[in-house]
Amino acid sequence: MENYICETCGVQYDFSANEPEQCLICNEERQYVNPNGQSWTTLQAMVETGDFRNNFTQDEPGIYSIRTSPNFAIGQTAYLIHEDGYNMLWDCITLLDSPTIESVKELGGIQAIALSHPHHYSTQVEWAEVFDAPIYIHEDDRKWVTRPSEQLIFWSGETYEVHGGLVLHRLGGHFKGAAILQWKNSHLFTGDVVRVMADPSWASFMYSYPNFLPLPAKIVRRMAEQLKSVEFYRVYDAFHRTMRENANEQIQKSAQRYIDAINGELFST
Ligand SMILES: [Zn+2]
Ligand SMILES: [Zn+2]
């Protein structure tokens, strides 16, 4: 019996004797199946190759980013956020090896894990079991969980305070239960529910990034309206891009540009 991992999206599945027939996450419009065919690995196999390592970077006091090198699957960044003796892992990455466990323990372990959306579920249950931490996922994304666990807590409604200073907001858009994390009324961790662009004074919002499928204008308008009432000035996204100052204003401006573009009012071509 193994917990197989899809090599395209990095998401791990429940125990099975054989490889799953297909990947739930990759077989829909927001992702894609590898054109060379569905392929699987395991965490043990990944560790045994010795090809991958996780790099920790302290971005600022209280924030560490964790990224796998070379990139594996989607290549997202996880963040370890330290709030008054309490560590939250925001989003997750597939590689969990001994050096990573040691590094996280040195930083105080993990008291809670929260996920923005299914593309980053990766080996969340492995992380939860090693650090004995609950995993917070919005209940509207429950059907995308491919490895069940007693560590999973499905929260409901529009906001959920996991711990003082760490508040989840369901923003929707990219996924129905897509969530963002607000830290201390100053920082927002957005996964790819809100992406920071090459020029980090701009953001964008997509249904599918690999397939360039945009969200409808009315959904982006609603997301921007919801963010107006959330206090923050800095954004970290899933690919370690940062909007450093005035992020709420920049996101409002970005949403308007997006809506104008979708409605054919930004340019003629
Ligand atoms: Zn997959
Ligand atoms: Zn995604």
PDB file of C-alpha atoms and ligand atoms in Angstrom:
ATOM      1  CA  MET A   1       0.000   0.000   0.000  1.00  0.00           C
ATOM      2  CA  GLU A   2       1.264   3.440  -0.913  1.00  0.00           C
ATOM      3  CA  ASN A   3       0.183   7.072  -0.793  1.00  0.00           C
ATOM      4  CA  TYR A   4       0.734   7.921  -4.453  1.00  0.00           C
ATOM      5  CA  ILE A   5       1.585  11.486  -5.501  1.00  0.00           C
ATOM      6  CA  CYS A   6       0.626  12.951  -8.895  1.00  0.00           C
ATOM      7  CA  GLU A   7       3.836  14.263 -10.485  1.00  0.00           C
ATOM      8  CA  THR A   8       2.015  17.053 -12.342  1.00  0.00           C
ATOM      9  CA  CYS A   9       0.187  18.710  -9.435  1.00  0.00           C
ATOM     10  CA  GLY A  10       2.085  17.211  -6.470  1.00  0.00           C
ATOM     11  CA  VAL A  11      -1.084  16.144  -4.635  1.00  0.00           C
ATOM     12  CA  GLN A  12      -0.980  12.957  -2.558  1.00  0.00           C
ATOM     13  CA  TYR A  13      -3.726  10.322  -2.481  1.00  0.00           C
ATOM     14  CA  ASP A  14      -5.154   7.945   0.107  1.00  0.00           C
ATOM     15  CA  PHE A  15      -3.475   4.555   0.685  1.00  0.00           C
ATOM     16  CA  SER A  16      -3.908   2.236  -2.298  1.00  0.00           C
ATOM     17  CA  ALA A  17      -2.350  -0.983  -3.561  1.00  0.00           C
ATOM     18  CA  ASN A  18      -2.132   0.333  -7.125  1.00  0.00           C
ATOM     19  CA  GLU A  19      -1.607   3.757  -8.677  1.00  0.00           C
ATOM     20  CA  PRO A  20      -4.905   5.679  -8.956  1.00  0.00           C
ATOM     21  CA  GLU A  21      -6.419   5.564 -12.447  1.00  0.00           C
ATOM     22  CA  GLN A  22      -6.373   9.331 -12.824  1.00  0.00           C
ATOM     23  CA  CYS A  23      -5.742  12.507 -10.846  1.00  0.00           C
ATOM     24  CA  LEU A  24      -8.882  14.288  -9.651  1.00  0.00           C
ATOM     25  CA  ILE A  25      -7.062  17.635  -9.478  1.00  0.00           C
ATOM     26  CA  CYS A  26      -5.462  17.448 -12.937  1.00  0.00           C
ATOM     27  CA  ASN A  27      -8.546  16.141 -14.754  1.00  0.00           C
ATOM     28  CA  GLU A  28     -10.485  19.393 -14.916  1.00  0.00           C
ATOM     29  CA  GLU A  29     -10.255  22.797 -16.582  1.00  0.00           C
ATOM     30  CA  ARG A  30      -8.055  24.465 -13.978  1.00  0.00           C
ATOM     31  CA  GLN A  31      -5.200  21.992 -14.349  1.00  0.00           C
ATOM     32  CA  TYR A  32      -3.983  19.622 -17.061  1.00  0.00           C
ATOM     33  CA  VAL A  33      -2.868  16.035 -17.471  1.00  0.00           C
ATOM     34  CA  ASN A  34       0.762  15.697 -18.491  1.00  0.00           C
ATOM     35  CA  PRO A  35       0.673  15.295 -22.314  1.00  0.00           C
ATOM     36  CA  ASN A  36       3.175  12.431 -21.905  1.00  0.00           C
ATOM     37  CA  GLY A  37       0.691  10.630 -19.673  1.00  0.00           C
ATOM     38  CA  GLN A  38      -0.324  10.547 -16.037  1.00  0.00           C
ATOM     39  CA  SER A  39       2.627   9.670 -13.800  1.00  0.00           C
ATOM     40  CA  TRP A  40       2.954   8.940 -10.091  1.00  0.00           C
ATOM     41  CA  THR A  41       5.623   8.947  -7.431  1.00  0.00           C
ATOM     42  CA  THR A  42       5.739   8.593  -3.652  1.00  0.00           C
ATOM     43  CA  LEU A  43       7.243  10.794  -0.955  1.00  0.00           C
ATOM     44  CA  GLN A  44       9.766   8.066  -0.138  1.00  0.00           C
ATOM     45  CA  ALA A  45      10.819   7.802  -3.793  1.00  0.00           C
ATOM     46  CA  MET A  46      11.192  11.591  -4.010  1.00  0.00           C
ATOM     47  CA  VAL A  47      13.372  11.674  -0.903  1.00  0.00           C
ATOM     48  CA  GLU A  48      15.468   8.687  -2.047  1.00  0.00           C
ATOM     49  CA  THR A  49      16.408  10.328  -5.369  1.00  0.00           C
ATOM     50  CA  GLY A  50      18.222  13.026  -3.383  1.00  0.00           C
ATOM     51  CA  ASP A  51      17.317  15.398  -6.231  1.00  0.00           C
ATOM     52  CA  PHE A  52      15.181  17.771  -4.186  1.00  0.00           C
ATOM     53  CA  ARG A  53      15.709  19.999  -1.195  1.00  0.00           C
ATOM     54  CA  ASN A  54      13.627  22.629   0.553  1.00  0.00           C
ATOM     55  CA  ASN A  55      15.036  26.111   1.018  1.00  0.00           C
ATOM     56  CA  PHE A  56      13.953  28.325   3.901  1.00  0.00           C
ATOM     57  CA  THR A  57      14.112  32.101   3.562  1.00  0.00           C
ATOM     58  CA  GLN A  58      13.250  34.599   6.267  1.00  0.00           C
ATOM     59  CA  ASP A  59      11.295  37.227   4.337  1.00  0.00           C
ATOM     60  CA  GLU A  60      10.775  39.483   7.333  1.00  0.00           C
ATOM     61  CA  PRO A  61      10.400  39.006  11.109  1.00  0.00           C
ATOM     62  CA  GLY A  62       7.790  36.284  11.637  1.00  0.00           C
ATOM     63  CA  ILE A  63       7.646  35.083   8.013  1.00  0.00           C
ATOM     64  CA  TYR A  64       9.635  32.222   6.490  1.00  0.00           C
ATOM     65  CA  SER A  65       9.022  31.027   2.944  1.00  0.00           C
ATOM     66  CA  ILE A  66       9.728  27.395   2.045  1.00  0.00           C
ATOM     67  CA  ARG A  67      10.328  26.351  -1.559  1.00  0.00           C
ATOM     68  CA  THR A  68      11.501  23.130  -3.193  1.00  0.00           C
ATOM     69  CA  SER A  69      14.526  23.202  -5.481  1.00  0.00           C
ATOM     70  CA  PRO A  70      14.470  22.224  -8.291  1.00  0.00           C
ATOM     71  CA  ASN A  71      10.768  22.982  -8.765  1.00  0.00           C
ATOM     72  CA  PHE A  72       8.439  20.058  -8.218  1.00  0.00           C
ATOM     73  CA  ALA A  73       4.943  19.944  -9.803  1.00  0.00           C
ATOM     74  CA  ILE A  74       3.276  23.399  -9.571  1.00  0.00           C
ATOM     75  CA  GLY A  75       6.245  24.881  -7.721  1.00  0.00           C
ATOM     76  CA  GLN A  76       4.331  26.877  -5.132  1.00  0.00           C
ATOM     77  CA  THR A  77       5.745  28.489  -1.996  1.00  0.00           C
ATOM     78  CA  ALA A  78       4.643  27.577   1.520  1.00  0.00           C
ATOM     79  CA  TYR A  79       4.950  30.129   4.335  1.00  0.00           C
ATOM     80  CA  LEU A  80       5.618  29.540   8.011  1.00  0.00           C
ATOM     81  CA  ILE A  81       4.089  32.448   9.911  1.00  0.00           C
ATOM     82  CA  HIS A  82       5.087  33.017  13.516  1.00  0.00           C
ATOM     83  CA  GLU A  83       2.514  34.761  15.696  1.00  0.00           C
ATOM     84  CA  ASP A  84       3.317  35.093  19.382  1.00  0.00           C
ATOM     85  CA  GLY A  85       4.648  31.563  19.991  1.00  0.00           C
ATOM     86  CA  TYR A  86       2.274  29.985  17.461  1.00  0.00           C
ATOM     87  CA  ASN A  87       3.315  28.819  13.981  1.00  0.00           C
ATOM     88  CA  MET A  88       0.948  28.477  11.060  1.00  0.00           C
ATOM     89  CA  LEU A  89       1.927  26.784   7.819  1.00  0.00           C
ATOM     90  CA  TRP A  90       0.137  28.631   5.040  1.00  0.00           C
ATOM     91  CA  ASP A  91      -0.274  26.420   1.981  1.00  0.00           C
ATOM     92  CA  CYS A  92       1.847  23.346   1.610  1.00  0.00           C
ATOM     93  CA  ILE A  93       4.510  21.756  -0.594  1.00  0.00           C
ATOM     94  CA  THR A  94       5.015  18.099  -1.457  1.00  0.00           C
ATOM     95  CA  LEU A  95       8.573  17.473  -0.237  1.00  0.00           C
ATOM     96  CA  LEU A  96       8.774  16.706   3.472  1.00  0.00           C
ATOM     97  CA  ASP A  97      12.197  15.253   4.319  1.00  0.00           C
ATOM     98  CA  SER A  98      14.307  15.006   7.501  1.00  0.00           C
ATOM     99  CA  PRO A  99      16.207  18.297   6.989  1.00  0.00           C
ATOM    100  CA  THR A 100      12.853  20.074   6.519  1.00  0.00           C
ATOM    101  CA  ILE A 101      11.424  18.525   9.685  1.00  0.00           C
ATOM    102  CA  GLU A 102      14.535  19.567  11.642  1.00  0.00           C
ATOM    103  CA  SER A 103      14.415  23.129  10.269  1.00  0.00           C
ATOM    104  CA  VAL A 104      10.727  23.508  11.124  1.00  0.00           C
ATOM    105  CA  LYS A 105      11.303  22.120  14.625  1.00  0.00           C
ATOM    106  CA  GLU A 106      14.078  24.663  15.173  1.00  0.00           C
ATOM    107  CA  LEU A 107      11.571  27.374  14.242  1.00  0.00           C
ATOM    108  CA  GLY A 108       9.049  26.098  16.814  1.00  0.00           C
ATOM    109  CA  GLY A 109       7.133  23.399  14.895  1.00  0.00           C
ATOM    110  CA  ILE A 110       3.697  23.865  13.345  1.00  0.00           C
ATOM    111  CA  GLN A 111       0.536  24.452  15.390  1.00  0.00           C
ATOM    112  CA  ALA A 112      -1.876  24.794  12.452  1.00  0.00           C
ATOM    113  CA  ILE A 113      -1.916  24.347   8.678  1.00  0.00           C
ATOM    114  CA  ALA A 114      -4.290  26.313   6.449  1.00  0.00           C
ATOM    115  CA  LEU A 115      -4.784  25.939   2.725  1.00  0.00           C
ATOM    116  CA  SER A 116      -5.789  28.449   0.088  1.00  0.00           C
ATOM    117  CA  HIS A 117      -7.159  25.882  -2.398  1.00  0.00           C
ATOM    118  CA  PRO A 118      -6.780  22.295  -3.693  1.00  0.00           C
ATOM    119  CA  HIS A 119      -3.801  22.924  -6.033  1.00  0.00           C
ATOM    120  CA  HIS A 120      -1.626  23.255  -2.936  1.00  0.00           C
ATOM    121  CA  TYR A 121      -2.934  20.340  -0.861  1.00  0.00           C
ATOM    122  CA  SER A 122       0.242  18.386  -1.783  1.00  0.00           C
ATOM    123  CA  THR A 123       1.277  16.175   1.194  1.00  0.00           C
ATOM    124  CA  GLN A 124      -0.651  18.230   3.761  1.00  0.00           C
ATOM    125  CA  VAL A 125      -1.610  15.101   5.731  1.00  0.00           C
ATOM    126  CA  GLU A 126       2.061  14.054   6.070  1.00  0.00           C
ATOM    127  CA  TRP A 127       2.908  17.518   7.445  1.00  0.00           C
ATOM    128  CA  ALA A 128      -0.106  17.423   9.775  1.00  0.00           C
ATOM    129  CA  GLU A 129       0.848  14.026  11.162  1.00  0.00           C
ATOM    130  CA  VAL A 130       4.550  14.824  11.644  1.00  0.00           C
ATOM    131  CA  PHE A 131       3.801  18.061  13.510  1.00  0.00           C
ATOM    132  CA  ASP A 132       0.463  16.976  15.004  1.00  0.00           C
ATOM    133  CA  ALA A 133      -1.294  20.008  13.556  1.00  0.00           C
ATOM    134  CA  PRO A 134      -4.882  20.451  12.355  1.00  0.00           C
ATOM    135  CA  ILE A 135      -5.461  21.364   8.687  1.00  0.00           C
ATOM    136  CA  TYR A 136      -8.006  24.124   7.959  1.00  0.00           C
ATOM    137  CA  ILE A 137      -9.830  23.931   4.612  1.00  0.00           C
ATOM    138  CA  HIS A 138     -13.064  25.658   3.621  1.00  0.00           C
ATOM    139  CA  GLU A 139     -15.927  23.156   3.510  1.00  0.00           C
ATOM    140  CA  ASP A 140     -16.838  24.185  -0.039  1.00  0.00           C
ATOM    141  CA  ASP A 141     -13.605  22.523  -1.237  1.00  0.00           C
ATOM    142  CA  ARG A 142     -14.105  19.317   0.729  1.00  0.00           C
ATOM    143  CA  LYS A 143     -14.716  17.247  -2.415  1.00  0.00           C
ATOM    144  CA  TRP A 144     -11.168  17.976  -3.659  1.00  0.00           C
ATOM    145  CA  VAL A 145      -9.451  16.340  -0.681  1.00  0.00           C
ATOM    146  CA  THR A 146      -7.775  13.200  -2.065  1.00  0.00           C
ATOM    147  CA  ARG A 147      -6.305  11.902   1.195  1.00  0.00           C
ATOM    148  CA  PRO A 148      -8.755  11.875   4.108  1.00  0.00           C
ATOM    149  CA  SER A 149      -7.434  12.483   7.619  1.00  0.00           C
ATOM    150  CA  GLU A 150      -8.677  13.090  11.126  1.00  0.00           C
ATOM    151  CA  GLN A 151      -6.416  16.161  11.144  1.00  0.00           C
ATOM    152  CA  LEU A 152      -8.733  17.926   8.650  1.00  0.00           C
ATOM    153  CA  ILE A 153     -11.042  20.666   9.920  1.00  0.00           C
ATOM    154  CA  PHE A 154     -13.539  22.028   7.391  1.00  0.00           C
ATOM    155  CA  TRP A 155     -14.472  25.576   8.299  1.00  0.00           C
ATOM    156  CA  SER A 156     -17.579  27.300   6.998  1.00  0.00           C
ATOM    157  CA  GLY A 157     -18.870  30.817   6.451  1.00  0.00           C
ATOM    158  CA  GLU A 158     -16.884  33.783   5.155  1.00  0.00           C
ATOM    159  CA  THR A 159     -14.233  34.282   7.861  1.00  0.00           C
ATOM    160  CA  TYR A 160     -12.604  32.063  10.463  1.00  0.00           C
ATOM    161  CA  GLU A 161     -10.107  33.105  13.133  1.00  0.00           C
ATOM    162  CA  VAL A 162      -7.728  30.167  13.582  1.00  0.00           C
ATOM    163  CA  HIS A 163      -5.714  31.989  16.250  1.00  0.00           C
ATOM    164  CA  GLY A 164      -5.387  35.588  17.437  1.00  0.00           C
ATOM    165  CA  GLY A 165      -4.037  37.608  14.523  1.00  0.00           C
ATOM    166  CA  LEU A 166      -4.514  34.811  11.959  1.00  0.00           C
ATOM    167  CA  VAL A 167      -7.834  35.067  10.113  1.00  0.00           C
ATOM    168  CA  LEU A 168      -8.989  33.102   7.070  1.00  0.00           C
ATOM    169  CA  HIS A 169     -11.332  34.756   4.558  1.00  0.00           C
ATOM    170  CA  ARG A 170     -13.179  32.784   1.914  1.00  0.00           C
ATOM    171  CA  LEU A 171     -12.647  34.871  -1.214  1.00  0.00           C
ATOM    172  CA  GLY A 172     -13.778  32.312  -3.819  1.00  0.00           C
ATOM    173  CA  GLY A 173     -13.069  32.882  -7.499  1.00  0.00           C
ATOM    174  CA  HIS A 174     -10.323  30.416  -8.407  1.00  0.00           C
ATOM    175  CA  PHE A 175     -12.165  27.763  -6.344  1.00  0.00           C
ATOM    176  CA  LYS A 176     -15.511  28.002  -4.574  1.00  0.00           C
ATOM    177  CA  GLY A 177     -13.874  27.608  -1.170  1.00  0.00           C
ATOM    178  CA  ALA A 178     -10.697  29.514  -2.087  1.00  0.00           C
ATOM    179  CA  ALA A 179      -9.289  31.214   1.009  1.00  0.00           C
ATOM    180  CA  ILE A 180      -6.768  33.907   1.854  1.00  0.00           C
ATOM    181  CA  LEU A 181      -4.999  34.490   5.174  1.00  0.00           C
ATOM    182  CA  GLN A 182      -4.950  37.853   6.931  1.00  0.00           C
ATOM    183  CA  TRP A 183      -2.153  38.322   9.449  1.00  0.00           C
ATOM    184  CA  LYS A 184      -2.185  41.158  12.023  1.00  0.00           C
ATOM    185  CA  ASN A 185      -4.259  43.584   9.906  1.00  0.00           C
ATOM    186  CA  SER A 186      -1.177  44.165   7.780  1.00  0.00           C
ATOM    187  CA  HIS A 187      -0.346  41.120   5.653  1.00  0.00           C
ATOM    188  CA  LEU A 188      -2.398  39.060   3.253  1.00  0.00           C
ATOM    189  CA  PHE A 189      -1.316  35.635   1.983  1.00  0.00           C
ATOM    190  CA  THR A 190      -3.279  34.951  -1.171  1.00  0.00           C
ATOM    191  CA  GLY A 191      -2.067  31.706  -2.754  1.00  0.00           C
ATOM    192  CA  ASP A 192      -3.015  32.144  -6.394  1.00  0.00           C
ATOM    193  CA  VAL A 193      -6.508  33.349  -5.538  1.00  0.00           C
ATOM    194  CA  VAL A 194      -4.955  36.795  -6.080  1.00  0.00           C
ATOM    195  CA  ARG A 195      -1.683  36.673  -8.055  1.00  0.00           C
ATOM    196  CA  VAL A 196       0.955  39.395  -7.932  1.00  0.00           C
ATOM    197  CA  MET A 197       2.147  40.264 -11.434  1.00  0.00           C
ATOM    198  CA  ALA A 198       5.631  40.758 -12.950  1.00  0.00           C
ATOM    199  CA  ASP A 199       5.237  44.433 -12.021  1.00  0.00           C
ATOM    200  CA  PRO A 200       4.318  43.880  -8.355  1.00  0.00           C
ATOM    201  CA  SER A 201       2.148  46.983  -8.213  1.00  0.00           C
ATOM    202  CA  TRP A 202      -0.452  44.946 -10.156  1.00  0.00           C
ATOM    203  CA  ALA A 203      -2.434  41.800  -9.382  1.00  0.00           C
ATOM    204  CA  SER A 204      -4.674  39.469 -11.379  1.00  0.00           C
ATOM    205  CA  PHE A 205      -7.360  36.862 -10.830  1.00  0.00           C
ATOM    206  CA  MET A 206      -7.841  33.730 -12.911  1.00  0.00           C
ATOM    207  CA  TYR A 207      -9.996  30.628 -12.953  1.00  0.00           C
ATOM    208  CA  SER A 208      -7.138  28.652 -14.552  1.00  0.00           C
ATOM    209  CA  TYR A 209      -3.523  29.804 -14.813  1.00  0.00           C
ATOM    210  CA  PRO A 210      -2.127  26.943 -16.961  1.00  0.00           C
ATOM    211  CA  ASN A 211      -5.087  27.248 -19.360  1.00  0.00           C
ATOM    212  CA  PHE A 212      -5.397  31.078 -19.230  1.00  0.00           C
ATOM    213  CA  LEU A 213      -9.113  30.932 -18.371  1.00  0.00           C
ATOM    214  CA  PRO A 214     -10.156  34.248 -16.820  1.00  0.00           C
ATOM    215  CA  LEU A 215     -12.806  34.734 -14.142  1.00  0.00           C
ATOM    216  CA  PRO A 216     -16.020  36.588 -15.058  1.00  0.00           C
ATOM    217  CA  ALA A 217     -15.971  40.350 -14.417  1.00  0.00           C
ATOM    218  CA  LYS A 218     -18.775  40.123 -11.831  1.00  0.00           C
ATOM    219  CA  ILE A 219     -16.790  37.612  -9.750  1.00  0.00           C
ATOM    220  CA  VAL A 220     -13.673  39.802  -9.740  1.00  0.00           C
ATOM    221  CA  ARG A 221     -15.833  42.798  -8.800  1.00  0.00           C
ATOM    222  CA  ARG A 222     -17.240  40.864  -5.848  1.00  0.00           C
ATOM    223  CA  MET A 223     -13.762  39.729  -4.744  1.00  0.00           C
ATOM    224  CA  ALA A 224     -12.464  43.319  -4.862  1.00  0.00           C
ATOM    225  CA  GLU A 225     -15.504  44.560  -2.919  1.00  0.00           C
ATOM    226  CA  GLN A 226     -14.917  41.933  -0.246  1.00  0.00           C
ATOM    227  CA  LEU A 227     -11.235  42.874   0.042  1.00  0.00           C
ATOM    228  CA  LYS A 228     -12.151  46.558   0.597  1.00  0.00           C
ATOM    229  CA  SER A 229     -13.266  45.650   4.108  1.00  0.00           C
ATOM    230  CA  VAL A 230     -10.146  43.596   4.907  1.00  0.00           C
ATOM    231  CA  GLU A 231      -7.283  45.525   6.484  1.00  0.00           C
ATOM    232  CA  PHE A 232      -3.835  44.902   4.938  1.00  0.00           C
ATOM    233  CA  TYR A 233      -1.089  46.718   3.097  1.00  0.00           C
ATOM    234  CA  ARG A 234       1.211  43.869   1.981  1.00  0.00           C
ATOM    235  CA  VAL A 235       0.551  40.717  -0.074  1.00  0.00           C
ATOM    236  CA  TYR A 236       2.539  37.503  -0.464  1.00  0.00           C
ATOM    237  CA  ASP A 237       1.344  35.203  -3.248  1.00  0.00           C
ATOM    238  CA  ALA A 238       1.863  31.501  -3.969  1.00  0.00           C
ATOM    239  CA  PHE A 239       4.932  32.074  -6.108  1.00  0.00           C
ATOM    240  CA  HIS A 240       6.786  34.283  -3.654  1.00  0.00           C
ATOM    241  CA  ARG A 241       5.857  37.538  -5.286  1.00  0.00           C
ATOM    242  CA  THR A 242       5.211  40.412  -2.909  1.00  0.00           C
ATOM    243  CA  MET A 243       3.173  43.564  -3.210  1.00  0.00           C
ATOM    244  CA  ARG A 244       4.926  45.565  -0.527  1.00  0.00           C
ATOM    245  CA  GLU A 245       2.890  48.709   0.146  1.00  0.00           C
ATOM    246  CA  ASN A 246      -0.651  50.020  -0.439  1.00  0.00           C
ATOM    247  CA  ALA A 247      -1.687  46.542  -1.559  1.00  0.00           C
ATOM    248  CA  ASN A 248      -5.424  47.028  -1.020  1.00  0.00           C
ATOM    249  CA  GLU A 249      -5.437  50.127  -3.242  1.00  0.00           C
ATOM    250  CA  GLN A 250      -3.283  48.348  -5.857  1.00  0.00           C
ATOM    251  CA  ILE A 251      -5.658  45.375  -5.884  1.00  0.00           C
ATOM    252  CA  GLN A 252      -8.675  47.654  -6.314  1.00  0.00           C
ATOM    253  CA  LYS A 253      -6.937  49.346  -9.246  1.00  0.00           C
ATOM    254  CA  SER A 254      -5.952  45.930 -10.678  1.00  0.00           C
ATOM    255  CA  ALA A 255      -9.517  44.605 -10.412  1.00  0.00           C
ATOM    256  CA  GLN A 256     -10.790  47.636 -12.323  1.00  0.00           C
ATOM    257  CA  ARG A 257      -8.163  47.139 -15.059  1.00  0.00           C
ATOM    258  CA  TYR A 258      -9.127  43.473 -15.266  1.00  0.00           C
ATOM    259  CA  ILE A 259     -12.848  44.253 -15.523  1.00  0.00           C
ATOM    260  CA  ASP A 260     -12.223  46.906 -18.193  1.00  0.00           C
ATOM    261  CA  ALA A 261     -10.116  44.425 -20.180  1.00  0.00           C
ATOM    262  CA  ILE A 262     -12.701  41.617 -19.947  1.00  0.00           C
ATOM    263  CA  ASN A 263     -15.479  44.028 -20.947  1.00  0.00           C
ATOM    264  CA  GLY A 264     -13.515  45.234 -23.989  1.00  0.00           C
ATOM    265  CA  GLU A 265     -13.117  48.772 -22.604  1.00  0.00           C
ATOM    266  CA  LEU A 266      -9.377  48.801 -21.861  1.00  0.00           C
ATOM    267  CA  PHE A 267      -8.030  48.533 -25.417  1.00  0.00           C
ATOM    268  CA  SER A 268      -9.015  47.981 -29.019  1.00  0.00           C
ATOM    269  CA  THR A 269      -7.224  45.327 -30.975  1.00  0.00           C
TER     270      THR A 269
HETATM  271 ZN    ZN B   1      -2.547  15.840 -10.447  1.00  0.00          ZN
HETATM  272 ZN    ZN B   2      -4.446  27.196  -8.257  1.00  0.00          ZN
END
